[in-house]
PDB file of C-alpha atoms in Angstrom:
ATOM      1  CA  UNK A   1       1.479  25.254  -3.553  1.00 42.00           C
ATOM      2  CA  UNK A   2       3.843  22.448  -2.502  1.00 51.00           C
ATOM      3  CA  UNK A   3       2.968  18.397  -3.516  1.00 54.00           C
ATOM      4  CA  UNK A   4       5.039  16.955  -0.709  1.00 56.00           C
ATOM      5  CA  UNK A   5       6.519  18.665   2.416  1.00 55.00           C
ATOM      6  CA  UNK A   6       7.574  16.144   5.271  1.00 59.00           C
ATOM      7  CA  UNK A   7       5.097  16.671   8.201  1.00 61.00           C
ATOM      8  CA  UNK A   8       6.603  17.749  12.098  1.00 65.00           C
ATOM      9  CA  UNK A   9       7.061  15.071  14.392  1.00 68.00           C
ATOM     10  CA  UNK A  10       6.314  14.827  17.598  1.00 66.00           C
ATOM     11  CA  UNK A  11       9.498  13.620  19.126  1.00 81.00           C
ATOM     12  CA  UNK A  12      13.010  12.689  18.132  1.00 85.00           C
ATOM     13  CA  UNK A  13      11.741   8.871  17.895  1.00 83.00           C
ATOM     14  CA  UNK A  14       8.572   9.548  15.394  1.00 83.00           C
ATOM     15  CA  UNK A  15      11.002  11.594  13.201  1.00 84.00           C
ATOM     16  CA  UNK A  16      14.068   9.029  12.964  1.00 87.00           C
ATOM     17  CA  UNK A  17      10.716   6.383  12.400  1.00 88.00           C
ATOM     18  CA  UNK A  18       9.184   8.184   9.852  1.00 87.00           C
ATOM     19  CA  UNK A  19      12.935   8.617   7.877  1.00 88.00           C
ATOM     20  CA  UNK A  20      13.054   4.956   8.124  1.00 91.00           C
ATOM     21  CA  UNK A  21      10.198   3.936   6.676  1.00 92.00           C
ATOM     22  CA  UNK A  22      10.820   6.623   3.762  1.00 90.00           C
ATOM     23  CA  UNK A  23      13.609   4.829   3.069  1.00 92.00           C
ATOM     24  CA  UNK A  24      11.509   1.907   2.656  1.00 95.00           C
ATOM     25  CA  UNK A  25       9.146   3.213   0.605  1.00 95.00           C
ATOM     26  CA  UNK A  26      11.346   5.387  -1.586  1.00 94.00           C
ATOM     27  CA  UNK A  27      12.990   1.759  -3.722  1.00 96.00           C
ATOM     28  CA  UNK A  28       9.071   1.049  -4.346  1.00 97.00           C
ATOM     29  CA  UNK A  29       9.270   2.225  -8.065  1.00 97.00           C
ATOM     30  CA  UNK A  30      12.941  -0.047  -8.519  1.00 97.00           C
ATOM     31  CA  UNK A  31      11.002  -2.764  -7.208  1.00 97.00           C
ATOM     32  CA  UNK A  32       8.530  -2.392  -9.200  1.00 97.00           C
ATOM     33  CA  UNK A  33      10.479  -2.938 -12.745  1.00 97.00           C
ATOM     34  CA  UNK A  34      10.188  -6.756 -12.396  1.00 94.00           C
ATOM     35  CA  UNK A  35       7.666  -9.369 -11.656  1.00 92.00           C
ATOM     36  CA  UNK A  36      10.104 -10.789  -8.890  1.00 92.00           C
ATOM     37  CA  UNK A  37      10.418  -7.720  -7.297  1.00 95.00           C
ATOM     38  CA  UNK A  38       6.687  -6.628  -6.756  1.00 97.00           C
ATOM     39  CA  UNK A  39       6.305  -3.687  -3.812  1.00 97.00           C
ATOM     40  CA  UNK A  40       4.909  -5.778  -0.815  1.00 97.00           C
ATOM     41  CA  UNK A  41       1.125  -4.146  -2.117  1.00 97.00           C
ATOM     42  CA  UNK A  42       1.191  -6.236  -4.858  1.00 97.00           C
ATOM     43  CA  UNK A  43       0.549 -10.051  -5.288  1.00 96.00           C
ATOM     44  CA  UNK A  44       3.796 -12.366  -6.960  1.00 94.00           C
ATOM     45  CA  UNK A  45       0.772 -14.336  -8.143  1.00 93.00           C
ATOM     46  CA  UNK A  46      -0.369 -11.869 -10.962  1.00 93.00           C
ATOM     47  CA  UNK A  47      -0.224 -12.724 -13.942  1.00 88.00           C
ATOM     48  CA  UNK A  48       0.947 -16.613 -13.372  1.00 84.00           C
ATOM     49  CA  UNK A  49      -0.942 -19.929 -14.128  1.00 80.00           C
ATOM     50  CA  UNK A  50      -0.872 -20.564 -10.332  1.00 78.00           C
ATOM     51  CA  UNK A  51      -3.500 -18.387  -8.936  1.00 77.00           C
ATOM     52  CA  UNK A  52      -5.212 -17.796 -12.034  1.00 77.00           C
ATOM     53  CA  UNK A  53      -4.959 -14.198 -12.308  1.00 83.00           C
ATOM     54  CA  UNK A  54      -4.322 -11.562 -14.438  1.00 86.00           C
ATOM     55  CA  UNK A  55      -1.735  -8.678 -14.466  1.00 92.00           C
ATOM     56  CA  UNK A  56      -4.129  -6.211 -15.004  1.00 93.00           C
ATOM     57  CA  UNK A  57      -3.261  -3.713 -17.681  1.00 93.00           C
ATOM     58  CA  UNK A  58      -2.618  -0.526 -14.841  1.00 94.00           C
ATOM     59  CA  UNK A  59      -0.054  -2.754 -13.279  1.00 96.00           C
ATOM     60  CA  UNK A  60       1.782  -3.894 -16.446  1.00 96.00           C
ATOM     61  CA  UNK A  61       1.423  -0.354 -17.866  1.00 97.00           C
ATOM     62  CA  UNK A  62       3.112   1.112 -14.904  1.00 97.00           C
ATOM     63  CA  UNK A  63       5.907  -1.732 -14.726  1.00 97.00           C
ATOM     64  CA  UNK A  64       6.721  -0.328 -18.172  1.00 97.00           C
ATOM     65  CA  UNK A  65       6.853   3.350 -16.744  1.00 98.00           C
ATOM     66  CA  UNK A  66       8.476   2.228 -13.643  1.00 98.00           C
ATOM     67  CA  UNK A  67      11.431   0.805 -15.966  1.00 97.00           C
ATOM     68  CA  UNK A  68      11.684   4.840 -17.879  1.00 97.00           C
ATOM     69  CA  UNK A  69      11.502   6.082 -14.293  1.00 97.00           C
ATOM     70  CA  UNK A  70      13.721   4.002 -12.754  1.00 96.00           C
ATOM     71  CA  UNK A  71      16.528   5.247 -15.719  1.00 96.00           C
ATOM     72  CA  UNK A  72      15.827   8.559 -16.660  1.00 95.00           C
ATOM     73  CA  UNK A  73      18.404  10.728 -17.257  1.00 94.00           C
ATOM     74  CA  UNK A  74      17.979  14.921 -17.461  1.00 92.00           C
ATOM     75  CA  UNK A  75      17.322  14.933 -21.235  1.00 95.00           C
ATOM     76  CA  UNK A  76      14.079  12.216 -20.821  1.00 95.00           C
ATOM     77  CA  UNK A  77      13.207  13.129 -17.608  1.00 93.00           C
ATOM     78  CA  UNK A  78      10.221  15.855 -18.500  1.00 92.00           C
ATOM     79  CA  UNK A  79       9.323  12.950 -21.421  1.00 95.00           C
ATOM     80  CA  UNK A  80       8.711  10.445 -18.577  1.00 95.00           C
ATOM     81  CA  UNK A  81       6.752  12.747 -16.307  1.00 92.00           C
ATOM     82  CA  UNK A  82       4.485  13.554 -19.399  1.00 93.00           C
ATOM     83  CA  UNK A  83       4.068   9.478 -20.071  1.00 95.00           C
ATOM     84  CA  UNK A  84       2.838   9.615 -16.139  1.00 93.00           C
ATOM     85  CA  UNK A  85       0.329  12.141 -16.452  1.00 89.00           C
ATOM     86  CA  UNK A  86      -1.005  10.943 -19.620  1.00 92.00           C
ATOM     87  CA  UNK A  87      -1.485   7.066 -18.127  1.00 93.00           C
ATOM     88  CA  UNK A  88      -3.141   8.930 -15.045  1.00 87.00           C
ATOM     89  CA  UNK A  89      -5.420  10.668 -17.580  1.00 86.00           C
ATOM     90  CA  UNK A  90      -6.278   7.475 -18.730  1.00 89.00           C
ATOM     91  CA  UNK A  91      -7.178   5.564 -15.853  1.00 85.00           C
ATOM     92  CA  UNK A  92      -9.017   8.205 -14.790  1.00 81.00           C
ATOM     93  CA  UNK A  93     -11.307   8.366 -17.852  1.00 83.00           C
ATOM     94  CA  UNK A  94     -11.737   4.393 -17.824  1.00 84.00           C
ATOM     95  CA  UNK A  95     -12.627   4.298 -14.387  1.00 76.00           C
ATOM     96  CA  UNK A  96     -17.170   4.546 -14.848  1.00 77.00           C
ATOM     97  CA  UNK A  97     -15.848   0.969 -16.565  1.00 85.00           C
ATOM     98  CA  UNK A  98     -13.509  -0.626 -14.541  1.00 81.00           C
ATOM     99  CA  UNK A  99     -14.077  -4.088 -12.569  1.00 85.00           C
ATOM    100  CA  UNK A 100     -13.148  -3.709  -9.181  1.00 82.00           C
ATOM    101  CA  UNK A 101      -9.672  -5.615 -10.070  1.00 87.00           C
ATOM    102  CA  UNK A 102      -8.836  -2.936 -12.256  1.00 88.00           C
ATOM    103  CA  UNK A 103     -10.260  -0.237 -10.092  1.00 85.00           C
ATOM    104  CA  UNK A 104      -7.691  -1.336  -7.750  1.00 89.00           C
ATOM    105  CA  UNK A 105      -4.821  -2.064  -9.994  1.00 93.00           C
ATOM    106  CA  UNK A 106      -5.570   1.520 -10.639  1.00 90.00           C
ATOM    107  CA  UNK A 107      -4.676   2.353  -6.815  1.00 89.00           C
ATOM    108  CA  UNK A 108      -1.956   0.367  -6.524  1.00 94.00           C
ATOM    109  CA  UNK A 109      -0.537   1.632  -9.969  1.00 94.00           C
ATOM    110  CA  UNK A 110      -1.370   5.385  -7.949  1.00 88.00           C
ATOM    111  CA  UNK A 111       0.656   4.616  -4.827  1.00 90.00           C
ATOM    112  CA  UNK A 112       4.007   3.862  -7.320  1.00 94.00           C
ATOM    113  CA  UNK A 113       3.218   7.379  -9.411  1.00 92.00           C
ATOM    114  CA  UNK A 114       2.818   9.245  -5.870  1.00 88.00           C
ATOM    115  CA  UNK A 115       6.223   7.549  -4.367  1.00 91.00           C
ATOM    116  CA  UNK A 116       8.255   8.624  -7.620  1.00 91.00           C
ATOM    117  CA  UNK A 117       7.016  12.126  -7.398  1.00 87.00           C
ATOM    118  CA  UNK A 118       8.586  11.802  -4.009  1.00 85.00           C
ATOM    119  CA  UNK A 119      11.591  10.300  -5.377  1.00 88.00           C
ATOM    120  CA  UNK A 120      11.668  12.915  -8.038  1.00 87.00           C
ATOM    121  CA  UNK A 121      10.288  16.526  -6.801  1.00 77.00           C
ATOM    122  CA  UNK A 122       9.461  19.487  -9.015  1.00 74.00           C
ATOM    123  CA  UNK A 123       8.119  22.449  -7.689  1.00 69.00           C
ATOM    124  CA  UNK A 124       7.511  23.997 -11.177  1.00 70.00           C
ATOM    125  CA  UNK A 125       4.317  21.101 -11.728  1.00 68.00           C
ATOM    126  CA  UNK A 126       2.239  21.946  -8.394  1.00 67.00           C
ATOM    127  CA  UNK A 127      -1.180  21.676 -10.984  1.00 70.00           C
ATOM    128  CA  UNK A 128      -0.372  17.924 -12.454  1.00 72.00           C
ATOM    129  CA  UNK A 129       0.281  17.156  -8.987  1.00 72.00           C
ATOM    130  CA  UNK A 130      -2.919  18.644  -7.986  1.00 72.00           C
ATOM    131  CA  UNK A 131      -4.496  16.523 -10.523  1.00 73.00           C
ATOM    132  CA  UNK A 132      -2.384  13.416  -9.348  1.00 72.00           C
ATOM    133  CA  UNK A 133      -4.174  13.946  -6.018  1.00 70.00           C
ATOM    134  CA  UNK A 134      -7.364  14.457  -7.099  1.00 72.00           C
ATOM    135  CA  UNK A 135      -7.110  11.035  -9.655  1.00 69.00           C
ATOM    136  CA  UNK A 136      -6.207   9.004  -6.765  1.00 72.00           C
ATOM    137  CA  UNK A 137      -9.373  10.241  -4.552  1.00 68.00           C
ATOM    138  CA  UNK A 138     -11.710   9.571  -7.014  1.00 66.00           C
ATOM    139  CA  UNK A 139     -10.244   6.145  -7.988  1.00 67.00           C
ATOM    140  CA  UNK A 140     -10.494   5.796  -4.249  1.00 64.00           C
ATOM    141  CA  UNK A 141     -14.221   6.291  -4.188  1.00 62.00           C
ATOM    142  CA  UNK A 142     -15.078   4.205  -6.967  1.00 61.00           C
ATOM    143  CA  UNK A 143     -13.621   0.934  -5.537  1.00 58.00           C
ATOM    144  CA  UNK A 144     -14.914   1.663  -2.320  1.00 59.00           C
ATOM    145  CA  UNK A 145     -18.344   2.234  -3.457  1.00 60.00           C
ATOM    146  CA  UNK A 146     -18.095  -0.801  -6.013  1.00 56.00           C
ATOM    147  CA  UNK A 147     -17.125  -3.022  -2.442  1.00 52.00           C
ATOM    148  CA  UNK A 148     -19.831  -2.049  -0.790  1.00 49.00           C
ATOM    149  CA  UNK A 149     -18.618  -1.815   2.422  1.00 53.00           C
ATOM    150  CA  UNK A 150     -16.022  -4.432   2.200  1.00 55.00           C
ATOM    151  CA  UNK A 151     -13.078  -2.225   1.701  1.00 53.00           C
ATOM    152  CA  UNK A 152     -10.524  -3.164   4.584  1.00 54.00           C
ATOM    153  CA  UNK A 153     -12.282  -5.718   6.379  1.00 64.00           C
ATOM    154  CA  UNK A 154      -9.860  -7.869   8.498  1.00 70.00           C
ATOM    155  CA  UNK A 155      -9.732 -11.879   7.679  1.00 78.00           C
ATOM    156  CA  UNK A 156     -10.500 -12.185  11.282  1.00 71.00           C
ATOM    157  CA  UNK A 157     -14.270 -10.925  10.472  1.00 70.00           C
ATOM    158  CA  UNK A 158     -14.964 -12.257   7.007  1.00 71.00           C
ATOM    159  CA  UNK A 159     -12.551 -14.928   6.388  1.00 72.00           C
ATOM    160  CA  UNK A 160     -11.794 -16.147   2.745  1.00 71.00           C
ATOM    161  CA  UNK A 161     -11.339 -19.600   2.091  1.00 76.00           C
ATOM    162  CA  UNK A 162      -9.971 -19.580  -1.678  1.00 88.00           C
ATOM    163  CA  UNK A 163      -6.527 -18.620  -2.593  1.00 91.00           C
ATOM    164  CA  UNK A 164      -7.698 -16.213  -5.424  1.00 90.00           C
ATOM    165  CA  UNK A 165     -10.561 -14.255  -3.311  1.00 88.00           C
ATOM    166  CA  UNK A 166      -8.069 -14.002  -0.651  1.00 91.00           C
ATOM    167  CA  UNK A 167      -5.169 -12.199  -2.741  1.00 93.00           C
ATOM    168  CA  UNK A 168      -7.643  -9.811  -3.793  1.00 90.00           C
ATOM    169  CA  UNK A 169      -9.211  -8.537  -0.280  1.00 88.00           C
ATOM    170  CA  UNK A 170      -5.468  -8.833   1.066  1.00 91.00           C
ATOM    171  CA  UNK A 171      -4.501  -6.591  -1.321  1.00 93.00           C
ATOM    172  CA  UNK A 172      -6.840  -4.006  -1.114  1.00 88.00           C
ATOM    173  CA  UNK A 173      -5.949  -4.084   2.787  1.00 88.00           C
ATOM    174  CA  UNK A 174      -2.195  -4.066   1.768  1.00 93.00           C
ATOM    175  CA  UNK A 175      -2.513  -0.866  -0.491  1.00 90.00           C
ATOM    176  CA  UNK A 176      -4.903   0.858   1.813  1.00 85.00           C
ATOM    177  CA  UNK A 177      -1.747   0.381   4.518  1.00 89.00           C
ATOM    178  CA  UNK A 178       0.464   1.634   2.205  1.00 91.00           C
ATOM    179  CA  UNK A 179      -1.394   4.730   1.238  1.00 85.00           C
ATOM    180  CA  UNK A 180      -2.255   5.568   4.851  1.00 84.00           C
ATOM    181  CA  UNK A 181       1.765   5.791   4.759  1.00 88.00           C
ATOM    182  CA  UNK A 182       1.765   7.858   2.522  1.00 83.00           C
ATOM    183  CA  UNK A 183      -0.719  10.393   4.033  1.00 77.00           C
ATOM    184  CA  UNK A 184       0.953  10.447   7.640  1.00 78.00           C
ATOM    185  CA  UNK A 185       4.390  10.607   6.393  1.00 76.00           C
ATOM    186  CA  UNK A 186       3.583  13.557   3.633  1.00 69.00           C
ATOM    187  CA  UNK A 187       1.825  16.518   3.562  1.00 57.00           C
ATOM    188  CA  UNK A 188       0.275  16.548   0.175  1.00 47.00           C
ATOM    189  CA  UNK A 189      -1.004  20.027   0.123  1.00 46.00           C
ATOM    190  CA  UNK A 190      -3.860  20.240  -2.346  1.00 44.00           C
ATOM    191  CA  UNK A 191      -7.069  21.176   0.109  1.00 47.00           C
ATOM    192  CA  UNK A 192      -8.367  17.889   0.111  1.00 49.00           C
ATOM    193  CA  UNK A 193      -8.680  15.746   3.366  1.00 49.00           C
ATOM    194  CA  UNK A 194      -7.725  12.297   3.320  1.00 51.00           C
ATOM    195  CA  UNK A 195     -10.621  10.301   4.681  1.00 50.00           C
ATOM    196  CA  UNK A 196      -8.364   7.378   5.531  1.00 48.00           C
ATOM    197  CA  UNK A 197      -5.966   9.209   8.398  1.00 49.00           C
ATOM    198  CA  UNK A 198      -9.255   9.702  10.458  1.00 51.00           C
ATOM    199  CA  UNK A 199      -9.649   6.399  10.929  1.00 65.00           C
ATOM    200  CA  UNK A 200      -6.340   4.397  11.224  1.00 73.00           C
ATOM    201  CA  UNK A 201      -7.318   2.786  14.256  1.00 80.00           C
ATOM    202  CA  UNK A 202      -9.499   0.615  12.537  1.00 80.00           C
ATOM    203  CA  UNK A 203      -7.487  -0.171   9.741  1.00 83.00           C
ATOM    204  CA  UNK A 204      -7.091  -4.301   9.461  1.00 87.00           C
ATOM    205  CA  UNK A 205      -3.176  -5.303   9.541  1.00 92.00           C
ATOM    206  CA  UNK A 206      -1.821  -7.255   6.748  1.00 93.00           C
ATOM    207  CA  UNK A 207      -1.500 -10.754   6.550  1.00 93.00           C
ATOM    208  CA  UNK A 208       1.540 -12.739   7.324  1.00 93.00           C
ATOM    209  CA  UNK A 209       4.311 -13.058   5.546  1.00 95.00           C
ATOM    210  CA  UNK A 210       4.334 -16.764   5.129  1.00 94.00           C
ATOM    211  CA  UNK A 211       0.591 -16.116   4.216  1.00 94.00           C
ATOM    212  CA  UNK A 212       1.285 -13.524   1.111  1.00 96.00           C
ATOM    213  CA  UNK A 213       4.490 -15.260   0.024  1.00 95.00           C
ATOM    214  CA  UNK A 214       2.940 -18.767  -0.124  1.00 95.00           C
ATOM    215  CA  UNK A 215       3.266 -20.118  -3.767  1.00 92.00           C
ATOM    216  CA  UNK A 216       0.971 -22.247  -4.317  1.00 92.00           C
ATOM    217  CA  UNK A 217      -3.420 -22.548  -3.221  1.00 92.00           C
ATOM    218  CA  UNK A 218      -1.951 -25.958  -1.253  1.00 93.00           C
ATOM    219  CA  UNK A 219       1.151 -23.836   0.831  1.00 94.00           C
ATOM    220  CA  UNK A 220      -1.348 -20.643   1.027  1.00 94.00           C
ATOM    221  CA  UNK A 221      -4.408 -23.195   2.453  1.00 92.00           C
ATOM    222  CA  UNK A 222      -1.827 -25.072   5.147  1.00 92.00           C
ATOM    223  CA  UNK A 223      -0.836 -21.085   6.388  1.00 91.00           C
ATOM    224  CA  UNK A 224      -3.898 -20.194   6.309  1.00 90.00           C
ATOM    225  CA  UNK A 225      -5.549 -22.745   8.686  1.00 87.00           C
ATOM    226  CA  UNK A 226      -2.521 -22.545  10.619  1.00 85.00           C
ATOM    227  CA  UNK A 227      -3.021 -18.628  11.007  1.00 85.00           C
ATOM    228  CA  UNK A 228      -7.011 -18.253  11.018  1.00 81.00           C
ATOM    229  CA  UNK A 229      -8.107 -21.359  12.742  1.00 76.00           C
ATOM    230  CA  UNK A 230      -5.901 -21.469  15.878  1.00 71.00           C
ATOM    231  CA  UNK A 231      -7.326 -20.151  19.044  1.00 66.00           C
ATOM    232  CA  UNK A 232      -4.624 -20.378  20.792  1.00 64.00           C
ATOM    233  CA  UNK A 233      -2.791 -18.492  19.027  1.00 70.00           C
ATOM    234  CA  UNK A 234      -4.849 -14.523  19.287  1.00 80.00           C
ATOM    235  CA  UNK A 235      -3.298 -11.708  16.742  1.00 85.00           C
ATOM    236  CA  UNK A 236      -3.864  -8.438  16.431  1.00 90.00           C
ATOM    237  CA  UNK A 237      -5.834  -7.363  14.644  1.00 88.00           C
ATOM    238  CA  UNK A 238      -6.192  -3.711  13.791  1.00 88.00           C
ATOM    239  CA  UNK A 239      -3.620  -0.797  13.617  1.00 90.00           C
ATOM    240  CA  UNK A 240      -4.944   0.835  16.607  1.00 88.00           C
ATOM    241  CA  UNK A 241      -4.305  -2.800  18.430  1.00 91.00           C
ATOM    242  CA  UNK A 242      -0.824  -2.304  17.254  1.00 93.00           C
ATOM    243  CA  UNK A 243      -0.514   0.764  18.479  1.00 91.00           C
ATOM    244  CA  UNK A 244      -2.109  -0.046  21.880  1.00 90.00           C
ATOM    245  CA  UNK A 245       0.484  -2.799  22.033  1.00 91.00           C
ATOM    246  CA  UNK A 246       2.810  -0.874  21.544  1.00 88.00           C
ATOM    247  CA  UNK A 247       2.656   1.252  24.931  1.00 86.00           C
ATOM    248  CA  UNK A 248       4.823   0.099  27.826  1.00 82.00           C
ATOM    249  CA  UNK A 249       1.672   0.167  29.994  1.00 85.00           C
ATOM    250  CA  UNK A 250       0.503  -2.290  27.480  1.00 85.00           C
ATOM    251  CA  UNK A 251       3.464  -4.526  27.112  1.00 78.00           C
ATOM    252  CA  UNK A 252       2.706  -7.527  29.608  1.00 83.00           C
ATOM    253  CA  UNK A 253      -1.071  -7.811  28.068  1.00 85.00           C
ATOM    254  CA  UNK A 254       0.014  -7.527  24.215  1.00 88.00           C
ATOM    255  CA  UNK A 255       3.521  -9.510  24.281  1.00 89.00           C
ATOM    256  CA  UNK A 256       2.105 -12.989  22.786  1.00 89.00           C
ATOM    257  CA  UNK A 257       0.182 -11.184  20.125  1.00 90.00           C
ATOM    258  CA  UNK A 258       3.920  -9.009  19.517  1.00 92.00           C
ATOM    259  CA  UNK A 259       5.561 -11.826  19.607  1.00 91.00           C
ATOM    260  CA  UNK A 260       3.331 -13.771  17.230  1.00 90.00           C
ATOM    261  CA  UNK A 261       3.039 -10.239  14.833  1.00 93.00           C
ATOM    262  CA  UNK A 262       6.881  -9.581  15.085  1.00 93.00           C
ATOM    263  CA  UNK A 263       7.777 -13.253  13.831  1.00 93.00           C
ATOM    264  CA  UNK A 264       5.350 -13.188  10.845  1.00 91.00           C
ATOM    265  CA  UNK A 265       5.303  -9.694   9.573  1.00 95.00           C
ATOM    266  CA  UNK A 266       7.146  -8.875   6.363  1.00 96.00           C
ATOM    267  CA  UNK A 267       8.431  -5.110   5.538  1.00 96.00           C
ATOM    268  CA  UNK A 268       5.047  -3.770   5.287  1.00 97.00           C
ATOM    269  CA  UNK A 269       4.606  -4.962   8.830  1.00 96.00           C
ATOM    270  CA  UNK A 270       7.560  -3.329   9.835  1.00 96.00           C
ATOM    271  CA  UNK A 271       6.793  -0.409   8.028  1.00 96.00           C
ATOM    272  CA  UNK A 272       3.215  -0.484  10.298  1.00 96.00           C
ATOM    273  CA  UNK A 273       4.967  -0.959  13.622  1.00 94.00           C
ATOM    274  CA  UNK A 274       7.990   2.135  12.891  1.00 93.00           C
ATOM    275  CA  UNK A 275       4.401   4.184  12.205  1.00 91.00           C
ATOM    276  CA  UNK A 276       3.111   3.448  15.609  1.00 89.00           C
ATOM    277  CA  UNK A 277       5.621   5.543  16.960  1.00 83.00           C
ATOM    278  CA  UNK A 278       4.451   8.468  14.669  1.00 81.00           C
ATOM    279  CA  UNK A 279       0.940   7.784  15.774  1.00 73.00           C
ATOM    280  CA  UNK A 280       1.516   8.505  19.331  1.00 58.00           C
TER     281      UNK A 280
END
């Protein structure tokens, strides 16, 4: 049994698209060796005075991994895997207790182990990447059933008007993105379905860039109104918009909300509208 195999595309286009955004995703575990560097799934905020905010402990434990990762050699690389698998172990055990902000610091802290077993492929450890797979689903579960129901929901339908409630939806839409990545770009061969892929249309789109790089509640309030309280000014909304807009049928009717989501959207966004392609 094989962890990752790259799926078939359907055309020339969705392949060279999904190489791209593998290259985008691939520096995720470099990035995520230092605070200034967080993967665009993770908030700048945590951890500072700011947004008052914790780094939650499966975050700063996997910044320390990230950092062994990131310069393994041949002699420590086995010791590092082994560091991964127990930490996974770990969270998993904890997770009956986890808050939700640890339940998905748990996720996010997932998405960085699954990208460096892309980075770094070993065919000779199909069961702890069995088990990998299986951690992440039932992490899943938990903080969707501990949301009840709000998992995902765009800003457009349940708006958030303080700076710390807002980092933590936005974040849980950012990682679900990310993850659906993930699943569309790899085949992760363990048996298990991911529940996610079935329904990409209706997954919400992230924020702005100027709205998830703000630094401070006062910059992140003035974006805010300036993104969720204009009229004039329609987005899209959902993934499935962004794929609709994407159709040269489509073109004339979507180009202001392109427009509007090519000018705001940081490499996540990108990452989004390069899937679109795949999606087709």
């Amino acid at each position: 049994m094989t962890f990752h195999v790259r799926l078939p595309m359907s055309s020339p286009v969705a392949q060279q698209n999904a190489t791209y955004i593998l290259q985008m995703i691939r520096p995720f575990p470099n990035m995520m060796t230092r605070k200034d560097t967080l993967p665009p799934f993770i908030h700048h905020s945590l951890g500072s005075t700011d947004s008052g905010l914790a780094f939650p402990e499966p975050l700063a434990n996997c910044m320390s991994i990230a950092r062994m990762f990131v310069w393994r050699t041949s002699e420590t690389r086995e010791f590092v895997w082994e560091t991964i698998w127990s930490e996974q172990r770990k969270l998993a055990d904890k997770a009956a207790s986890y808050t939700p902000e640890d339940l998905l610091a748990s996720l996010q802290a997932c998405n960085i182990y699954v990208i460096m077993r892309m980075v770094d492929y070993s065919p000779e450890h199909a069961e702890k990447d069995l088990e990998t797979m299986l951690w992440c689903y039932r992490i899943s579960d938990r903080l969707i059933n501990s949301l009840d129901g709000e998992f995902g929901v765009s800003e457009h339908d349940r708006p958030n008007q303080m700076w710390k409630d807002w980092i933590f939806v936005e974040s849980q839409r950012r990682y679900l993105s990310v993850w659906f990545l993930l699943t569309r770009l790899i085949s992760m061969r363990t048996g298990i379905g991911c529940p996610y892929v079935d329904a990409y249309l209706s997954l919400p789109l992230p924020a702005p860039r100027s709205l998830w790089e703000a630094a401070s509640a006062e910059a992140w309030k003035a974006e805010y109104d300036c993104t969720y309280t204009t009229p004039e000014l329609p987005r899209l909304r959902t993934f499935g918009e962004l794929v609709e807009a994407q159709k040269p049928t489509n073109y004339t009717q979507f180009m202001h909300k392109l427009d509007l989501w090519n000018a705001d959207a940081d490499s996540l966004g990108m990452m989004l509208t390069l899937a679109t392609a795949i999606m087709k």
